[in-house]
Amino acid sequence: MEETYLLNVEGVKKKILHGGRGELPKLQDGSKFTFHFQTLKDDFERTVIDDSREAGMPMEIIVGKMFKLEIWETLLSSMRIGEVAEFWCDPIHTGMYALVSRGMRRIAEGRDPLEGQKHRCGMGNMFDYHSTGYDDLDELQRTPQPLIFIMELFRVEDPSAYKRDTWAMSKEEKLAAVPVLHSEGNRLVLRREFAQAAAKYQEAVICLRNLQAKEKPWEDGWLKLESLVTPLVLNYCQCQLELGEYYEVLEHTTELLQKHNDNAKAYFKRAKAHAAVWNEREAREDFQRVAHLDPSMAAVVKKELKQLGERMRKKHVEDRKRYQGLFQSSQG
């Protein structure tokens, strides 16, 4: 096992576990690292905090895009393609790890990594959070400590060699990508490929939320972006209705209505989801709000309420039969 110290980097030690090939890659702004990593505590058990292989996806970092854990760019820059190396990093380099890990875990769970983030710098956000939502990361946030990173570098690509992910794009590139993603989602809906369409709408929403995080809530810039977000969220919810993901629809429409309580389409989709999971009172209330906010929907609402009533009556009959059967079998 070869052991070296990274020159001119205080608080970092490196061990090469498996040598790479060729020369050190030539890097420029926009170059992309693709690698797997493990994060471990510097304790007797070397407790594993994160493992990208378990998450099922390699990590990617774009050079020069101000990744919150700046030391990772430095570590990767010292590696050759195919190399596996272990890095010990002092707390001066690991203080932001809890926030970075939180974002990566949210992405792996299919959630917006910026969900709930305030319009403040990264360090300000860290002190604002009462909890990251993960107990082990809360501990790291309270008590900064040395961490060990084991990295395997797969490839380094020039900016022109790959399709850039939306999060790595400039503001102008993100704004240009949104209508393209919206259009792709609509095309997939016409082909009834709802899961794929939902993914396009979600990518566009995350792209816009990234931009919104840099704006002050409810000011002009934020509101303009919000006007683009709303139809995308509604399209996403329609896809989830088609896929039978009713609780997903309830979550997203409720969040939307907390900001825009006059959106008839959001009430309509939430009503449909409530009806699907037998929340009769909530469904009726939402359908009635739709008719009040948009009188042109009155006939559609009347039809939906009639169908809801018929479904609920049928369910009550079936429930009575089932309970009677249970009662009779218990008596026997």
Short mmCIF file of N, CA and C in Angstrom, two decimals, residues 96-171:
data_model
loop_
_atom_site.label_atom_id
_atom_site.label_comp_id
_atom_site.label_asym_id
_atom_site.label_seq_id
_atom_site.Cartn_x
_atom_site.Cartn_y
_atom_site.Cartn_z
N MET A 96 -19.00 21.00 6.12
CA MET A 96 -20.21 21.08 5.30
C MET A 96 -20.72 19.69 4.88
N TYR A 97 -20.07 18.61 5.37
CA TYR A 97 -20.44 17.28 4.85
C TYR A 97 -21.90 16.94 5.14
N ALA A 98 -22.41 17.32 6.32
CA ALA A 98 -23.79 16.95 6.66
C ALA A 98 -24.78 17.49 5.63
N LEU A 99 -24.58 18.75 5.19
CA LEU A 99 -25.49 19.34 4.20
C LEU A 99 -25.33 18.68 2.84
N VAL A 100 -24.07 18.39 2.47
CA VAL A 100 -23.83 17.73 1.18
C VAL A 100 -24.47 16.35 1.17
N SER A 101 -24.27 15.59 2.24
CA SER A 101 -24.84 14.25 2.33
C SER A 101 -26.36 14.29 2.31
N ARG A 102 -26.93 15.27 3.01
CA ARG A 102 -28.40 15.42 3.01
C ARG A 102 -28.92 15.58 1.59
N GLY A 103 -28.27 16.45 0.81
CA GLY A 103 -28.69 16.66 -0.57
C GLY A 103 -28.56 15.40 -1.41
N MET A 104 -27.43 14.68 -1.24
CA MET A 104 -27.22 13.46 -2.02
C MET A 104 -28.25 12.39 -1.66
N ARG A 105 -28.56 12.29 -0.38
CA ARG A 105 -29.56 11.29 0.04
C ARG A 105 -30.94 11.63 -0.51
N ARG A 106 -31.26 12.92 -0.52
CA ARG A 106 -32.56 13.33 -1.07
C ARG A 106 -32.66 13.00 -2.55
N ILE A 107 -31.58 13.25 -3.28
CA ILE A 107 -31.57 12.93 -4.71
C ILE A 107 -31.76 11.43 -4.92
N ALA A 108 -31.05 10.62 -4.10
CA ALA A 108 -31.18 9.16 -4.22
C ALA A 108 -32.59 8.69 -3.90
N GLU A 109 -33.30 9.46 -3.04
CA GLU A 109 -34.68 9.13 -2.70
C GLU A 109 -35.69 9.72 -3.69
N GLY A 110 -35.16 10.42 -4.73
CA GLY A 110 -36.04 11.02 -5.73
C GLY A 110 -36.70 12.29 -5.27
N ARG A 111 -36.09 12.97 -4.30
CA ARG A 111 -36.66 14.20 -3.77
C ARG A 111 -35.82 15.40 -4.21
N ASP A 112 -36.41 16.59 -4.06
CA ASP A 112 -35.71 17.82 -4.41
C ASP A 112 -34.65 18.09 -3.35
N PRO A 113 -33.36 18.16 -3.72
CA PRO A 113 -32.32 18.39 -2.73
C PRO A 113 -32.40 19.75 -2.06
N LEU A 114 -33.11 20.71 -2.67
CA LEU A 114 -33.21 22.06 -2.11
C LEU A 114 -34.53 22.29 -1.37
N GLU A 115 -35.31 21.23 -1.21
CA GLU A 115 -36.62 21.36 -0.57
C GLU A 115 -36.47 21.96 0.83
N GLY A 116 -37.18 23.06 1.06
CA GLY A 116 -37.15 23.69 2.38
C GLY A 116 -35.97 24.61 2.61
N GLN A 117 -35.09 24.74 1.63
CA GLN A 117 -33.89 25.56 1.85
C GLN A 117 -34.22 27.04 1.80
N LYS A 118 -33.66 27.81 2.70
CA LYS A 118 -33.92 29.24 2.75
C LYS A 118 -32.98 29.99 1.81
N HIS A 119 -33.35 31.22 1.54
CA HIS A 119 -32.52 32.05 0.66
C HIS A 119 -31.37 32.63 1.47
N ARG A 120 -30.35 31.78 1.68
CA ARG A 120 -29.17 32.21 2.41
C ARG A 120 -27.99 31.39 1.94
N CYS A 121 -26.81 31.81 2.35
CA CYS A 121 -25.62 31.07 1.95
C CYS A 121 -25.62 29.71 2.62
N GLY A 122 -24.75 28.82 2.15
CA GLY A 122 -24.70 27.46 2.68
C GLY A 122 -24.45 27.41 4.17
N MET A 123 -23.51 28.21 4.67
CA MET A 123 -23.21 28.18 6.09
C MET A 123 -24.38 28.71 6.91
N GLY A 124 -25.04 29.76 6.38
CA GLY A 124 -26.22 30.28 7.07
C GLY A 124 -27.31 29.24 7.15
N ASN A 125 -27.51 28.49 6.06
CA ASN A 125 -28.50 27.44 6.05
C ASN A 125 -28.18 26.37 7.09
N MET A 126 -26.89 26.05 7.22
CA MET A 126 -26.51 24.98 8.13
C MET A 126 -26.94 25.33 9.55
N PHE A 127 -26.77 26.60 9.94
CA PHE A 127 -27.12 26.99 11.29
C PHE A 127 -28.62 27.19 11.45
N ASP A 128 -29.34 27.40 10.34
CA ASP A 128 -30.80 27.54 10.41
C ASP A 128 -31.49 26.20 10.66
N TYR A 129 -30.93 25.11 10.14
CA TYR A 129 -31.59 23.83 10.23
C TYR A 129 -31.60 23.33 11.68
N HIS A 130 -32.77 22.97 12.16
CA HIS A 130 -32.83 22.29 13.45
C HIS A 130 -32.43 20.83 13.25
N SER A 131 -32.76 20.29 12.11
CA SER A 131 -32.42 18.90 11.82
C SER A 131 -32.26 18.72 10.33
N THR A 132 -31.36 17.84 9.94
CA THR A 132 -31.21 17.50 8.53
C THR A 132 -32.26 16.48 8.10
N GLY A 133 -32.92 15.87 9.09
CA GLY A 133 -33.83 14.78 8.79
C GLY A 133 -33.17 13.42 8.91
N TYR A 134 -31.88 13.40 9.24
CA TYR A 134 -31.13 12.15 9.39
C TYR A 134 -30.31 12.25 10.69
N ASP A 135 -30.51 11.33 11.61
CA ASP A 135 -29.88 11.41 12.94
C ASP A 135 -28.36 11.44 12.86
N ASP A 136 -27.78 10.59 11.98
CA ASP A 136 -26.31 10.53 11.93
C ASP A 136 -25.73 11.84 11.39
N LEU A 137 -26.46 12.48 10.47
CA LEU A 137 -25.97 13.75 9.93
C LEU A 137 -26.15 14.88 10.94
N ASP A 138 -27.22 14.80 11.74
CA ASP A 138 -27.40 15.80 12.80
C ASP A 138 -26.22 15.77 13.77
N GLU A 139 -25.74 14.56 14.06
CA GLU A 139 -24.59 14.43 14.96
C GLU A 139 -23.35 15.09 14.35
N LEU A 140 -23.12 14.85 13.04
CA LEU A 140 -21.97 15.47 12.38
C LEU A 140 -22.10 16.99 12.37
N GLN A 141 -23.31 17.48 12.23
CA GLN A 141 -23.54 18.91 12.17
C GLN A 141 -23.26 19.56 13.53
N ARG A 142 -23.64 18.85 14.60
CA ARG A 142 -23.40 19.36 15.95
C ARG A 142 -21.93 19.28 16.34
N THR A 143 -21.27 18.19 15.88
CA THR A 143 -19.89 17.93 16.30
C THR A 143 -19.02 17.67 15.08
N PRO A 144 -18.50 18.72 14.42
CA PRO A 144 -17.60 18.51 13.28
C PRO A 144 -16.42 17.63 13.68
N GLN A 145 -16.05 16.70 12.83
CA GLN A 145 -15.02 15.73 13.16
C GLN A 145 -14.29 15.30 11.89
N PRO A 146 -13.09 14.68 12.06
CA PRO A 146 -12.38 14.16 10.89
C PRO A 146 -13.22 13.08 10.20
N LEU A 147 -13.13 13.01 8.89
CA LEU A 147 -13.81 11.97 8.13
C LEU A 147 -12.83 11.31 7.18
N ILE A 148 -13.13 10.07 6.83
CA ILE A 148 -12.33 9.32 5.86
C ILE A 148 -13.17 9.13 4.60
N PHE A 149 -12.60 9.47 3.45
CA PHE A 149 -13.27 9.29 2.16
C PHE A 149 -12.48 8.27 1.35
N ILE A 150 -13.15 7.19 0.94
CA ILE A 150 -12.53 6.22 0.03
C ILE A 150 -13.16 6.44 -1.34
N MET A 151 -12.33 6.79 -2.33
CA MET A 151 -12.84 7.17 -3.64
C MET A 151 -12.25 6.28 -4.73
N GLU A 152 -13.09 5.95 -5.71
CA GLU A 152 -12.64 5.23 -6.91
C GLU A 152 -13.03 6.09 -8.11
N LEU A 153 -12.03 6.59 -8.83
CA LEU A 153 -12.28 7.49 -9.95
C LEU A 153 -12.46 6.68 -11.23
N PHE A 154 -13.62 6.81 -11.88
CA PHE A 154 -13.91 6.08 -13.11
C PHE A 154 -13.49 6.84 -14.36
N ARG A 155 -13.87 8.11 -14.42
CA ARG A 155 -13.56 8.87 -15.64
C ARG A 155 -13.60 10.37 -15.35
N VAL A 156 -12.91 11.07 -16.24
CA VAL A 156 -12.94 12.53 -16.24
C VAL A 156 -13.26 12.95 -17.66
N GLU A 157 -14.34 13.75 -17.82
CA GLU A 157 -14.80 14.14 -19.15
C GLU A 157 -14.67 15.64 -19.35
N ASP A 158 -14.29 16.04 -20.55
CA ASP A 158 -14.26 17.45 -20.91
C ASP A 158 -15.69 17.98 -21.00
N PRO A 159 -15.87 19.29 -20.84
CA PRO A 159 -17.24 19.85 -20.89
C PRO A 159 -18.00 19.51 -22.17
N SER A 160 -17.31 19.36 -23.27
CA SER A 160 -17.98 19.09 -24.54
C SER A 160 -18.34 17.61 -24.72
N ALA A 161 -17.89 16.75 -23.78
CA ALA A 161 -18.01 15.31 -24.00
C ALA A 161 -19.25 14.69 -23.36
N TYR A 162 -20.05 15.46 -22.63
CA TYR A 162 -21.19 14.87 -21.95
C TYR A 162 -22.38 15.82 -21.99
N LYS A 163 -23.56 15.23 -21.82
CA LYS A 163 -24.79 16.02 -21.70
C LYS A 163 -24.86 16.54 -20.27
N ARG A 164 -24.85 17.83 -20.12
CA ARG A 164 -24.76 18.40 -18.78
C ARG A 164 -26.07 18.26 -18.03
N ASP A 165 -25.98 17.82 -16.78
CA ASP A 165 -27.16 17.75 -15.92
C ASP A 165 -27.64 19.17 -15.62
N THR A 166 -28.94 19.30 -15.42
CA THR A 166 -29.50 20.64 -15.23
C THR A 166 -28.90 21.36 -14.04
N TRP A 167 -28.59 20.62 -12.96
CA TRP A 167 -28.06 21.32 -11.78
C TRP A 167 -26.69 21.93 -12.05
N ALA A 168 -25.97 21.43 -13.07
CA ALA A 168 -24.64 21.94 -13.38
C ALA A 168 -24.67 23.09 -14.37
N MET A 169 -25.86 23.47 -14.83
CA MET A 169 -25.96 24.50 -15.85
C MET A 169 -25.96 25.90 -15.24
N SER A 170 -25.65 26.87 -16.06
CA SER A 170 -25.77 28.27 -15.66
C SER A 170 -27.26 28.64 -15.61
N LYS A 171 -27.55 29.82 -15.05
CA LYS A 171 -28.93 30.27 -14.96
C LYS A 171 -29.59 30.30 -16.33
#
